């Protein structure tokens, strides 16, 4: 478990450092990883926690350096922002990432997961154009030589984080902001509808106190902002402000 988390952090740190470095990052990466192990031992703190802190610090430094140099945000520096600047990235992950994908949908991003892990393990590198970003917690998958290419759209996510923390990690890794939510069931676009047009589907008690309703264009699920959604919104606001 620890070894796999270390391998994932090494991959994620290498990706980050490469965005702002003028020379190969191998020696710097090795020094940072050793320093984290030393710190974990000296301070008697779990190594995953220390690595997480290290990653957050490095990300902040890289983001500031990119901004100073006019290289844009973390997503454009990776070359993963194509077409219209306002276009949102899409995500695809393996079957274990269903909960994470639902949080990404709530944050307004198109995200889907494939059954099982084989879909991601066997997936060819995703690169270029408008292709989705592959998200994975599987660090063994990252050992493939082709995963080192900066053109490959793959983002490792720590498996020891809660689902919403994983969503926050992805958003920070790509400088993303909260958007209008998508359907948490199918990922489809949600649009406002006239109350009268869906009156037959609204529970009577809800109809008495709610006037705004939204419909998923893909699966037809009806939404209104009740207490459940308010809790989701509060958690999204919190990760946005972290
Ligand atoms: Zn839907």
Short mmCIF file of N, CA and C and ligand atoms in Angstrom, two decimals, residues 183-190 216-221 223, ligand 1:
data_model
loop_
_atom_site.label_atom_id
_atom_site.label_comp_id
_atom_site.label_asym_id
_atom_site.label_seq_id
_atom_site.Cartn_x
_atom_site.Cartn_y
_atom_site.Cartn_z
N UNK A 183 -25.77 15.95 -14.13
CA UNK A 183 -26.56 14.88 -13.51
C UNK A 183 -25.61 13.91 -12.80
N UNK A 184 -25.85 13.67 -11.50
CA UNK A 184 -24.95 12.79 -10.76
C UNK A 184 -25.21 11.32 -11.09
N UNK A 185 -26.35 11.04 -11.75
CA UNK A 185 -26.66 9.65 -12.11
C UNK A 185 -25.99 9.26 -13.42
N UNK A 186 -26.11 10.14 -14.45
CA UNK A 186 -25.57 9.74 -15.76
C UNK A 186 -24.54 10.72 -16.31
N UNK A 187 -24.36 11.87 -15.67
CA UNK A 187 -23.39 12.85 -16.15
C UNK A 187 -23.93 13.80 -17.20
N UNK A 188 -25.22 13.65 -17.52
CA UNK A 188 -25.82 14.50 -18.57
C UNK A 188 -25.96 15.95 -18.14
N UNK A 189 -26.23 16.79 -19.13
CA UNK A 189 -26.42 18.22 -18.86
C UNK A 189 -27.79 18.44 -18.21
N UNK A 190 -27.82 19.35 -17.23
CA UNK A 190 -29.07 19.64 -16.52
C UNK A 190 -29.57 21.02 -16.95
N UNK A 216 -32.50 16.44 -16.34
CA UNK A 216 -31.32 15.94 -17.07
C UNK A 216 -31.73 15.69 -18.51
N UNK A 217 -30.97 16.26 -19.42
CA UNK A 217 -31.29 16.07 -20.84
C UNK A 217 -31.05 14.65 -21.30
N UNK A 218 -30.18 13.92 -20.60
CA UNK A 218 -29.83 12.57 -21.06
C UNK A 218 -30.76 11.50 -20.49
N UNK A 219 -30.97 11.51 -19.16
CA UNK A 219 -31.75 10.41 -18.55
C UNK A 219 -33.13 10.87 -18.07
N UNK A 220 -33.39 12.18 -18.11
CA UNK A 220 -34.72 12.67 -17.74
C UNK A 220 -34.96 12.79 -16.26
N UNK A 221 -33.94 12.58 -15.42
CA UNK A 221 -34.13 12.68 -13.97
C UNK A 221 -34.49 14.12 -13.60
N UNK A 223 -34.68 17.26 -10.97
CA UNK A 223 -33.92 17.78 -9.82
C UNK A 223 -34.57 19.04 -9.27
ZN1 LIG B 1 -29.01 12.03 -16.11
#
